[in-house]
Coordinates of C-alpha atoms in Angstrom, one line a residue:
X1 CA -0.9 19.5 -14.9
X2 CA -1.1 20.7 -11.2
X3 CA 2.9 20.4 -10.4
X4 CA 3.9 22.6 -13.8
X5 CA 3.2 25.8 -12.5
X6 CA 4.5 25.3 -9.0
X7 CA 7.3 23.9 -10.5
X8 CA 8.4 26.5 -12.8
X9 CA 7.5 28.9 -9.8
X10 CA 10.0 27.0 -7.9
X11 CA 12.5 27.0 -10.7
X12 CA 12.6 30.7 -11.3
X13 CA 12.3 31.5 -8.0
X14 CA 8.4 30.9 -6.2
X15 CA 7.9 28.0 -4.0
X16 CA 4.7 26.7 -3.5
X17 CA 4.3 23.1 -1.6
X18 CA 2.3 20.6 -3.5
X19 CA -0.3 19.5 -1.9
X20 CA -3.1 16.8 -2.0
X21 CA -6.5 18.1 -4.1
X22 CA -9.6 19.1 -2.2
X23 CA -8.1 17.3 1.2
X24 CA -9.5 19.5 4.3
X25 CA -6.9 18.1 6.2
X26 CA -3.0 17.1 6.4
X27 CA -2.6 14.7 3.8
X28 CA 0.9 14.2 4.4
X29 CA -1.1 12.5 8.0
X30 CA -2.6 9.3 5.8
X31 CA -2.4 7.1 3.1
X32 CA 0.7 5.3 2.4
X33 CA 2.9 7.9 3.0
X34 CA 5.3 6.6 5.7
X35 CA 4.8 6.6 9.5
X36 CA 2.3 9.9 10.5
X37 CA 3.2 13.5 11.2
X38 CA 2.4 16.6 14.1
X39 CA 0.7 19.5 12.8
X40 CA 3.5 21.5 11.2
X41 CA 5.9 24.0 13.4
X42 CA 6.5 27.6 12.0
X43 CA 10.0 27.6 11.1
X44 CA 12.6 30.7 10.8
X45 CA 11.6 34.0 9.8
X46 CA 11.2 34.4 5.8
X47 CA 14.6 35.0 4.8
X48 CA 16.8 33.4 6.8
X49 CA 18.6 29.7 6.1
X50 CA 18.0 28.4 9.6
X51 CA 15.0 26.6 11.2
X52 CA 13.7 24.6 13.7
X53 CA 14.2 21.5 13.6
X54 CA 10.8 20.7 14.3
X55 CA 9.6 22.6 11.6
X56 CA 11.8 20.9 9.1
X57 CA 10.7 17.3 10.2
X58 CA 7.8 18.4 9.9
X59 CA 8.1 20.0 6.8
X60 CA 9.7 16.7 5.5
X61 CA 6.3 14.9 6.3
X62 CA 4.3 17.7 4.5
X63 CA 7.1 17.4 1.4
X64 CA 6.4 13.6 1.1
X65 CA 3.0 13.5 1.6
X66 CA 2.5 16.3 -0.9
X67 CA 5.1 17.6 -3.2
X68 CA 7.1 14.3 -3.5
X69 CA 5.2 12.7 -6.3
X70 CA 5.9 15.4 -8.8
X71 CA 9.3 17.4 -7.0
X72 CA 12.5 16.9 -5.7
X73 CA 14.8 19.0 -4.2
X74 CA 17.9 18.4 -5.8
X75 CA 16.9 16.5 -8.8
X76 CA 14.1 16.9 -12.2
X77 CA 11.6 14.4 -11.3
X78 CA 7.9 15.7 -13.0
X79 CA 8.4 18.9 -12.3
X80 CA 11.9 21.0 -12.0
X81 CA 13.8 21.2 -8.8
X82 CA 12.5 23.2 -5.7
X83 CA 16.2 24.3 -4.9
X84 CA 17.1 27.9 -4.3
X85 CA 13.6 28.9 -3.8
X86 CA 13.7 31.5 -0.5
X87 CA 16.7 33.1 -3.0
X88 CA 13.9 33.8 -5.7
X89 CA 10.7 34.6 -4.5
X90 CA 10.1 35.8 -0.9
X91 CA 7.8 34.2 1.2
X92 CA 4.8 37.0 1.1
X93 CA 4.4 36.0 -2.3
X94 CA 5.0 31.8 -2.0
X95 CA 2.5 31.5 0.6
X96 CA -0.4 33.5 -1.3
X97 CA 0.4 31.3 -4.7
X98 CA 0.1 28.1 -3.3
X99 CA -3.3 29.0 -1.4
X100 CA -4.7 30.1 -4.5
X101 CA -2.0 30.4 -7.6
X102 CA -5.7 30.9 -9.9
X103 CA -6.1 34.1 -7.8
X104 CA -2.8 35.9 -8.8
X105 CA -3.1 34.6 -12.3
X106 CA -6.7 35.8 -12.3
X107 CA -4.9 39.1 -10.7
X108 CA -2.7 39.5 -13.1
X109 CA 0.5 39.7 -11.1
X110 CA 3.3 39.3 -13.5
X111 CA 5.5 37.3 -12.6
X112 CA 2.3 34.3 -12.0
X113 CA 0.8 35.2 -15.7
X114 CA 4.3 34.6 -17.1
X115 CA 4.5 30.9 -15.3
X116 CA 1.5 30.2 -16.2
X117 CA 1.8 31.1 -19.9
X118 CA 4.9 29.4 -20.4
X119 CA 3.7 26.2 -18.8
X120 CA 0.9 26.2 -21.4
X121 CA -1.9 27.6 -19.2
X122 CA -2.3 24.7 -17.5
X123 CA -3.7 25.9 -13.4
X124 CA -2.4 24.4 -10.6
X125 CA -5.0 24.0 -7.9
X126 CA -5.5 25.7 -4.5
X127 CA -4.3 24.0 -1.7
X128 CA -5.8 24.2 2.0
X129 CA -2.2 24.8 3.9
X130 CA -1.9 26.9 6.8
X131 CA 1.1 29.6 6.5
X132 CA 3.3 27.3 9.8
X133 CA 2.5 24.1 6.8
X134 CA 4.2 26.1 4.0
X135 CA 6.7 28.0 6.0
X136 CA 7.6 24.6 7.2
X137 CA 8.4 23.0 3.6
X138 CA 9.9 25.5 2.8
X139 CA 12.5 25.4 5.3
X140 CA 12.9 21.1 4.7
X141 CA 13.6 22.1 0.9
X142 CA 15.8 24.5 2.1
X143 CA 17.7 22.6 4.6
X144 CA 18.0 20.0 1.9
X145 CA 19.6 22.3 -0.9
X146 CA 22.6 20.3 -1.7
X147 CA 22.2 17.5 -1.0
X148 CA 23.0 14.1 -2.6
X149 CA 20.4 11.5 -3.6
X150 CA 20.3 8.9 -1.6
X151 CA 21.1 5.5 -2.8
X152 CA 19.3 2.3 -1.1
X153 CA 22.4 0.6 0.2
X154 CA 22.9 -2.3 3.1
X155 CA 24.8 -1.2 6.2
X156 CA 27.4 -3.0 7.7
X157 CA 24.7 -5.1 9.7
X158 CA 22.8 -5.8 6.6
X159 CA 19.6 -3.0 7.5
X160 CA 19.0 -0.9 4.3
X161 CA 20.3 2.5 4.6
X162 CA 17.5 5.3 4.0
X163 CA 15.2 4.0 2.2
X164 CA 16.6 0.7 1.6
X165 CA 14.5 -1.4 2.9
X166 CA 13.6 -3.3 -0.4
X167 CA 17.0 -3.9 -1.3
X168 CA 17.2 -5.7 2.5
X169 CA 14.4 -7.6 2.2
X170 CA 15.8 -8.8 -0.9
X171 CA 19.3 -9.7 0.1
X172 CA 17.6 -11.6 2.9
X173 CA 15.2 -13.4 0.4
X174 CA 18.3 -13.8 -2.0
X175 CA 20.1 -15.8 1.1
X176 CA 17.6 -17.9 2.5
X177 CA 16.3 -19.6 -1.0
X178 CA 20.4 -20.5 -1.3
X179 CA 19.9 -21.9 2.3
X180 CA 17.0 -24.1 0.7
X181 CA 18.9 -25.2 -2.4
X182 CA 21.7 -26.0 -0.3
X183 CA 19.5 -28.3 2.0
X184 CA 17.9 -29.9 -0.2
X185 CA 21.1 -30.9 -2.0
X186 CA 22.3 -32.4 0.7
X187 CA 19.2 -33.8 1.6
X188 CA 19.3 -35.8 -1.8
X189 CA 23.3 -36.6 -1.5
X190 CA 22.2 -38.3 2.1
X191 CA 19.7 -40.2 0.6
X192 CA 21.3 -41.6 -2.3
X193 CA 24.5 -42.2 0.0
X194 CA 22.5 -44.7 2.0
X195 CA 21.0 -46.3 -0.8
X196 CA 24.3 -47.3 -2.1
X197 CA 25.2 -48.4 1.0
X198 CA 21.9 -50.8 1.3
X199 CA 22.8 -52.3 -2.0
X200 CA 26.6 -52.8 -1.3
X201 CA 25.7 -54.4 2.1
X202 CA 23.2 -56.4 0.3
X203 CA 26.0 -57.7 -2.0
X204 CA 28.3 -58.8 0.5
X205 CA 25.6 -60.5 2.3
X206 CA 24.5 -62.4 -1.1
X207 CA 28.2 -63.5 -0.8
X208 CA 28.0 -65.4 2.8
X209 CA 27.6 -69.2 2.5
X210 CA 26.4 -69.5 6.0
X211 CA 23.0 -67.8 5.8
X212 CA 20.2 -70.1 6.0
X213 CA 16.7 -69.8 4.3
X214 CA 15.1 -67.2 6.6
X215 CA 17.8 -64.9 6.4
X216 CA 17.8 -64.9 2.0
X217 CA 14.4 -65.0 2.4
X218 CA 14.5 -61.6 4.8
X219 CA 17.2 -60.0 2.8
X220 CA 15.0 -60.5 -0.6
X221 CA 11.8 -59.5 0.4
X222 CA 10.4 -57.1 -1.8
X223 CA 7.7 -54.7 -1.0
X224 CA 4.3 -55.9 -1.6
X225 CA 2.1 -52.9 -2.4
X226 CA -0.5 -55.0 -3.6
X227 CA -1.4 -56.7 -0.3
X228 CA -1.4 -53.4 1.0
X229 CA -3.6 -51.6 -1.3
X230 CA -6.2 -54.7 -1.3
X231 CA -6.1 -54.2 2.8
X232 CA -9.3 -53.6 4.0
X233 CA -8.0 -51.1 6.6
X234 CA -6.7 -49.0 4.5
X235 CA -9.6 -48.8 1.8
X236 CA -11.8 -48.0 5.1
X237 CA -9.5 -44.7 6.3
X238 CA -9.0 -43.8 2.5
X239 CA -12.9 -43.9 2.4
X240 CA -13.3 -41.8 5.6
X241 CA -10.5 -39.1 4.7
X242 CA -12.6 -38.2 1.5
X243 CA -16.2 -38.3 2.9
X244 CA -14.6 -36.0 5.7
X245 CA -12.8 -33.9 2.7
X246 CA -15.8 -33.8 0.9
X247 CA -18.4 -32.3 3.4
X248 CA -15.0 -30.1 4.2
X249 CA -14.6 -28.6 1.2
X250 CA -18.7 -28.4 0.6
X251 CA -19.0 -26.4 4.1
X252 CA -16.1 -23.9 3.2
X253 CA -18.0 -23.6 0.1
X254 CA -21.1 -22.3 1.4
X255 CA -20.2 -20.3 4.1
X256 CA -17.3 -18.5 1.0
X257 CA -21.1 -17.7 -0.4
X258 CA -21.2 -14.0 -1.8
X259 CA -17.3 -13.3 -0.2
X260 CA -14.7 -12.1 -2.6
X261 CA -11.4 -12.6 -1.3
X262 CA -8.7 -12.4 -3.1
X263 CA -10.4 -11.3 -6.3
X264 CA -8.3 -9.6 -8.8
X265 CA -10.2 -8.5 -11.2
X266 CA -8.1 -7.5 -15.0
X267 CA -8.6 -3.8 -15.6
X268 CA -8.9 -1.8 -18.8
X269 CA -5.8 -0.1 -18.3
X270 CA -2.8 -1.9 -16.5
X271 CA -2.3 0.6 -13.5
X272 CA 0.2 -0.8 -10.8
X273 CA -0.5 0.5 -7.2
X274 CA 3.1 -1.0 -6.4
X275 CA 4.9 1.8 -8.7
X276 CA 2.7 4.6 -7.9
X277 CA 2.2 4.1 -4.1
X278 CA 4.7 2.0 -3.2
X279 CA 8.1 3.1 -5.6
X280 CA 7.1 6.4 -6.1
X281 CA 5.1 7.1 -2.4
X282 CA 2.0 8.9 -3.9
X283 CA -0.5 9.8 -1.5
X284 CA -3.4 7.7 -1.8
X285 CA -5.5 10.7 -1.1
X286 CA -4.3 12.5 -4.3
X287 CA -5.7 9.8 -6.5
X288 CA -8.7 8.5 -4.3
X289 CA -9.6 12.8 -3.1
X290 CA -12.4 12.1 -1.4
X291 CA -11.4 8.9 0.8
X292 CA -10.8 11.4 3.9
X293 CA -14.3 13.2 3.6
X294 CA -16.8 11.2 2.3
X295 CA -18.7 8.0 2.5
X296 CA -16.9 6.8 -0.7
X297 CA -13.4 6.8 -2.0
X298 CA -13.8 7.6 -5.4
X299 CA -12.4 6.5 -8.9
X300 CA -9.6 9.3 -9.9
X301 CA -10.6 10.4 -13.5
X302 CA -8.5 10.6 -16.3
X303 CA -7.5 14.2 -15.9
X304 CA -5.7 13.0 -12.1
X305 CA -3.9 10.7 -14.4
X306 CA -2.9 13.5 -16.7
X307 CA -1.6 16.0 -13.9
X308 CA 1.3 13.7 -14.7
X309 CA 1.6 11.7 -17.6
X310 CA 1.0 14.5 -19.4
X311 CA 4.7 15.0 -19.3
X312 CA 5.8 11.3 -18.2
X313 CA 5.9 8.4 -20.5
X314 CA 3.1 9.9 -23.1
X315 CA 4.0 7.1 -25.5
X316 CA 3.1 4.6 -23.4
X317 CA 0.4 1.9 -25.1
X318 CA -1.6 1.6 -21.9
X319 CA -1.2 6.0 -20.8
X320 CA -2.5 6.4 -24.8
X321 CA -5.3 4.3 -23.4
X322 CA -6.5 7.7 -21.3
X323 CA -5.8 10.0 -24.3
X324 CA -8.5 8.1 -26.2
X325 CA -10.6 8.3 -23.2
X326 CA -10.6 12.0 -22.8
X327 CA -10.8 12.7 -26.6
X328 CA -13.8 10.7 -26.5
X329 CA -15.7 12.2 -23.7
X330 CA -15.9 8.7 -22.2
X331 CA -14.8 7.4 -18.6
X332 CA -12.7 4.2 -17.8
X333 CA -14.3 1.5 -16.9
X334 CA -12.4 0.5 -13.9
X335 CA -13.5 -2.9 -12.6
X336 CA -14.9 -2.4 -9.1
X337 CA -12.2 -4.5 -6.9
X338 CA -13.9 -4.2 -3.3
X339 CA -18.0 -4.8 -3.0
X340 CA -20.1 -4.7 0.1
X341 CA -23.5 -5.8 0.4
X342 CA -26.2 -3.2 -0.4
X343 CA -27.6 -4.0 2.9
X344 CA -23.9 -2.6 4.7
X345 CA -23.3 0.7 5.3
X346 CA -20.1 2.0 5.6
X347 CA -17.9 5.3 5.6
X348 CA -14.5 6.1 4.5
X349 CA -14.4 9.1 5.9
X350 CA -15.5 8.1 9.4
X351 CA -12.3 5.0 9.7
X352 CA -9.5 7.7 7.7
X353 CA -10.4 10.7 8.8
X354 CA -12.0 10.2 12.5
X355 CA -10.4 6.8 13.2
X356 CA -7.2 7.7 11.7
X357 CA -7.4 4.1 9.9
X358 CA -4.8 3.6 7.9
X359 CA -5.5 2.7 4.2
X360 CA -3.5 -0.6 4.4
X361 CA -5.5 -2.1 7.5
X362 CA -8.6 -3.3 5.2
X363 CA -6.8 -2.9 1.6
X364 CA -3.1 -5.0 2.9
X365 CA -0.1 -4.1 1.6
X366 CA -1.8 -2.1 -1.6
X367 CA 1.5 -0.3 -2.4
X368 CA 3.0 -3.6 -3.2
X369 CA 0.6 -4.7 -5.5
X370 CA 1.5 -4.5 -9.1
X371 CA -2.7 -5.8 -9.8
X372 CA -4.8 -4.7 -6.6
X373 CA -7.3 -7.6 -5.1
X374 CA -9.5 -7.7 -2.6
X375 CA -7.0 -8.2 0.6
X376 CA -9.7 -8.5 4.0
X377 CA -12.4 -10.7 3.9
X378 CA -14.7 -7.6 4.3
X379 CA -17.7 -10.2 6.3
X380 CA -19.5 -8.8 9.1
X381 CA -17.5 -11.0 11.5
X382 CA -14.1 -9.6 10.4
X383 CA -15.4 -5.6 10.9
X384 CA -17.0 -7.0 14.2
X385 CA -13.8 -8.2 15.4
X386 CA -11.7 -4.7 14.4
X387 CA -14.7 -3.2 16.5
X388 CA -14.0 -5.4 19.2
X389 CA -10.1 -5.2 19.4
X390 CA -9.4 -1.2 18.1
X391 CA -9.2 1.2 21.2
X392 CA -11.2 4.3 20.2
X393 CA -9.5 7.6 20.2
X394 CA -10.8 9.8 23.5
X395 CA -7.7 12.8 23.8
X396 CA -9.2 15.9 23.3
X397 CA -12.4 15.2 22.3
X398 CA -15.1 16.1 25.5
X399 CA -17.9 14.5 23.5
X400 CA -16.7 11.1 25.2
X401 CA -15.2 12.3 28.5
X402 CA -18.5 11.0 30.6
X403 CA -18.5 7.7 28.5
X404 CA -14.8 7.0 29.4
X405 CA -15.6 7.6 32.8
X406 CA -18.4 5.0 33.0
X407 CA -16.1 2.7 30.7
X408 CA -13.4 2.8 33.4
X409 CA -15.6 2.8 36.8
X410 CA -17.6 -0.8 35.5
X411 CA -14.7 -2.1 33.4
X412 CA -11.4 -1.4 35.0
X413 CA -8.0 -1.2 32.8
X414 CA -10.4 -2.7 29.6
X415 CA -10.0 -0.1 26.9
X416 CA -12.5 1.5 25.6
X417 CA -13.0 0.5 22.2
X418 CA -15.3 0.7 19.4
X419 CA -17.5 -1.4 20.3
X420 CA -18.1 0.3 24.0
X421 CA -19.1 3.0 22.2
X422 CA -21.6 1.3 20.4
X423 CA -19.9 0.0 17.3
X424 CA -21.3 -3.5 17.8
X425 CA -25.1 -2.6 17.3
X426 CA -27.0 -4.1 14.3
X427 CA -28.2 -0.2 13.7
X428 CA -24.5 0.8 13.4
X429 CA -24.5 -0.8 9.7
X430 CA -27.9 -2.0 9.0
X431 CA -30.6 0.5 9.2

């Protein structure tokens, strides 16, 4: 499991940062990790208990977007607690065991040799952090030694409190289906009120001698729903309403031809998105690796799974599920959710890594999902309009300064979106 010899590092006194397999670049930046991050800020000198800031905010983004789904600071999640850690290692030797703990092992540095032996010689991987990256977790664990889990609790104005934004929405939820059943209650005590009233009215009319034949006749008139339904009227916009819902329901047909929205496909093993990436904020980037920097976002094997559940809920029906798959040599067979058109070409890497897309604009709201479906439409329309509408990102980059400039002299205060750069062209996708 990757976090177990970090972990123990951490606990008897090394400290390197989890971080996301194979990513080139910050992973803590994508994926459903909350809000996005600056390039981390070199905190204090090693040693010391003070730091920038900066650096720890930053290091906070680094923490949650890397170490979070197996540490805490305070607390045994997966792996132990990363408390203490500048007290028992120093930095010269943190920094090289994250970057390459294999190395060291491989090195035969003692103090790695004996982690990894105790954690059953089980490697964690390299991770591509810069020394400011490390230095800066570092100093957000350290700033954090201490403290008190956070509970998700209302404030006084009813806003969750760190991280209780669930527990909001759901006291908000809570209150407005009373609000409904309230309504509607009274809704049906006005009705029957008035019909009561009808019928005593009624009554003391039937008890009047001086009402002459129209006015019985207009107090017992009963409604005659057979006169109505034999109106010819009627039968003719009855007639029209379903012709027109017909050909209605036969266009939406053929133009839903080959499009899969909202299909939600029943997998071999019951994995839910909303406790991995939504309750427990894993990156999407350490299951999907390769969603950053290549054309696909690939299927985590069963040996992802296991960086984990090797140590978490190993009696678990559906987890023994990937035990059998890995004795047997054999891979999952995940049912493929999202499908484009052989015909379609398109890159992960180029809307998450380039475009800085996050993963939620074309998948919705996948860390709520307990069974993931297909969210966007995913037609050449819908990717036309995103090309349309989503400025492209020019700071920095001097490949487009010439093309911004020709944007702005013939189109003014219009921003220069995908599609002025081209995104629009049949060639873009079909070639």
């Amino acid at each position: 499991m990757f976090f177990a010899s970090f972990g123990y590092a951490v606990a008897q006194g090394a400290n390197p940062a989890a971080g996301e397999v194979g990513s080139s670049k910050n992973p803590s930046q994508v994926g459903v990790t909350p809000g996005t991050v600056a390039a981390a800020v070199p905190a204090a000198a090693a040693g010391t208990t003070t730091a920038d800031p900066a650096a720890i905010a930053a290091g906070d983004a680094l923490f949650k977007g890397n170490c979070a789904q197996c540490h805490a600071v305070n607390e045994v999640v997966v792996g132990p607690a990363l408390a203490g850690i500048t007290k028992r290692r120093p930095m010269s030797w943190i920094i090289p065991w994250i970057k390459n703990s294999s190395k060291m092992v491989a090195a035969g540095d003692d103090y790695a040799v004996k982690i990894y032996n105790q954690y059953q010689k089980q490697q964690m991987p390299s991770f591509q952090l810069s020394d400011a990256e490390i230095t800066s977790i570092v100093a957000y664990v350290t700033s954090q030694e201490g403290a008190k889990p956070v509970i998700a609790v209302a404030d006084g104005g009813g806003a969750a409190v760190a991280g209780g934004g669930a527990t909001a929405e759901s006291a908000d939820a809570s209150s407005m289906n009373i609000l409904l059943i309230v309504l509607v209650v009274v809704l049906i005590v006005l009705v029957v009120t008035l019909v009561i009233i009808a019928n005593i009215m009624k009554d003391v009319l039937r008890g009047r001698k001086d009402l002459d034949g129209r006015d019985v006749e207009q107090m017992e008139q009963r409604f005659d729903f057979a006169r109505i339904y034999k109106s010819t009227a009627l039968r003719a916009i009855v007639g029209v309403v379903f012709v027109l819902a017909v050909l209605y329901e036969s266009v939406q047909g053929a133009m839903g031809v080959g499009l899969s929205q909202g299909y939600q496909p029943t997998q071999p093993i019951a994995f839910s998105h909303k406790l991995h990436a939504g309750e427990n904020q894993i990156n999407c980037a350490y299951c999907h690796t390769s969603v950053y920097k290549s054309k696909s976002a690939n299927i985590p094997s069963p040996n992802i799974c296991m960086n984990c559940h090797s140590q978490i809920k190993t009696e678990s029906p559906e987890i023994k599920k990937i035990y059998r798959a890995i004795e047997r040599k054999q891979p999952i067979q995940w049912v493929r959710v999202h499908n484009l058109p052989d015909l379609a070409y398109f890159n992960h890497s180029q809307h998450t890594q380039v475009g800085g897309i996050e993963c939620q604009t074309c998948h919705g709201p996948i860390q709520n999902m307990e069974v993931v479906y297909q969210y966007s439409p995913l037609t050449m329309g819908w990717c036309i309009n995103c090309h349309r509408e989503t400025p492209l990102n020019t700071k920095g980059n001097g490949y487009y300064d010439n093309l911004v400039k020709l944007h702005d002299t013939k189109n003014g205060a219009v921003p220069f979106t995908v599609s002025s750069n081209g995104g629009t062209e049949c060639s873009k996708c079909h070639y």
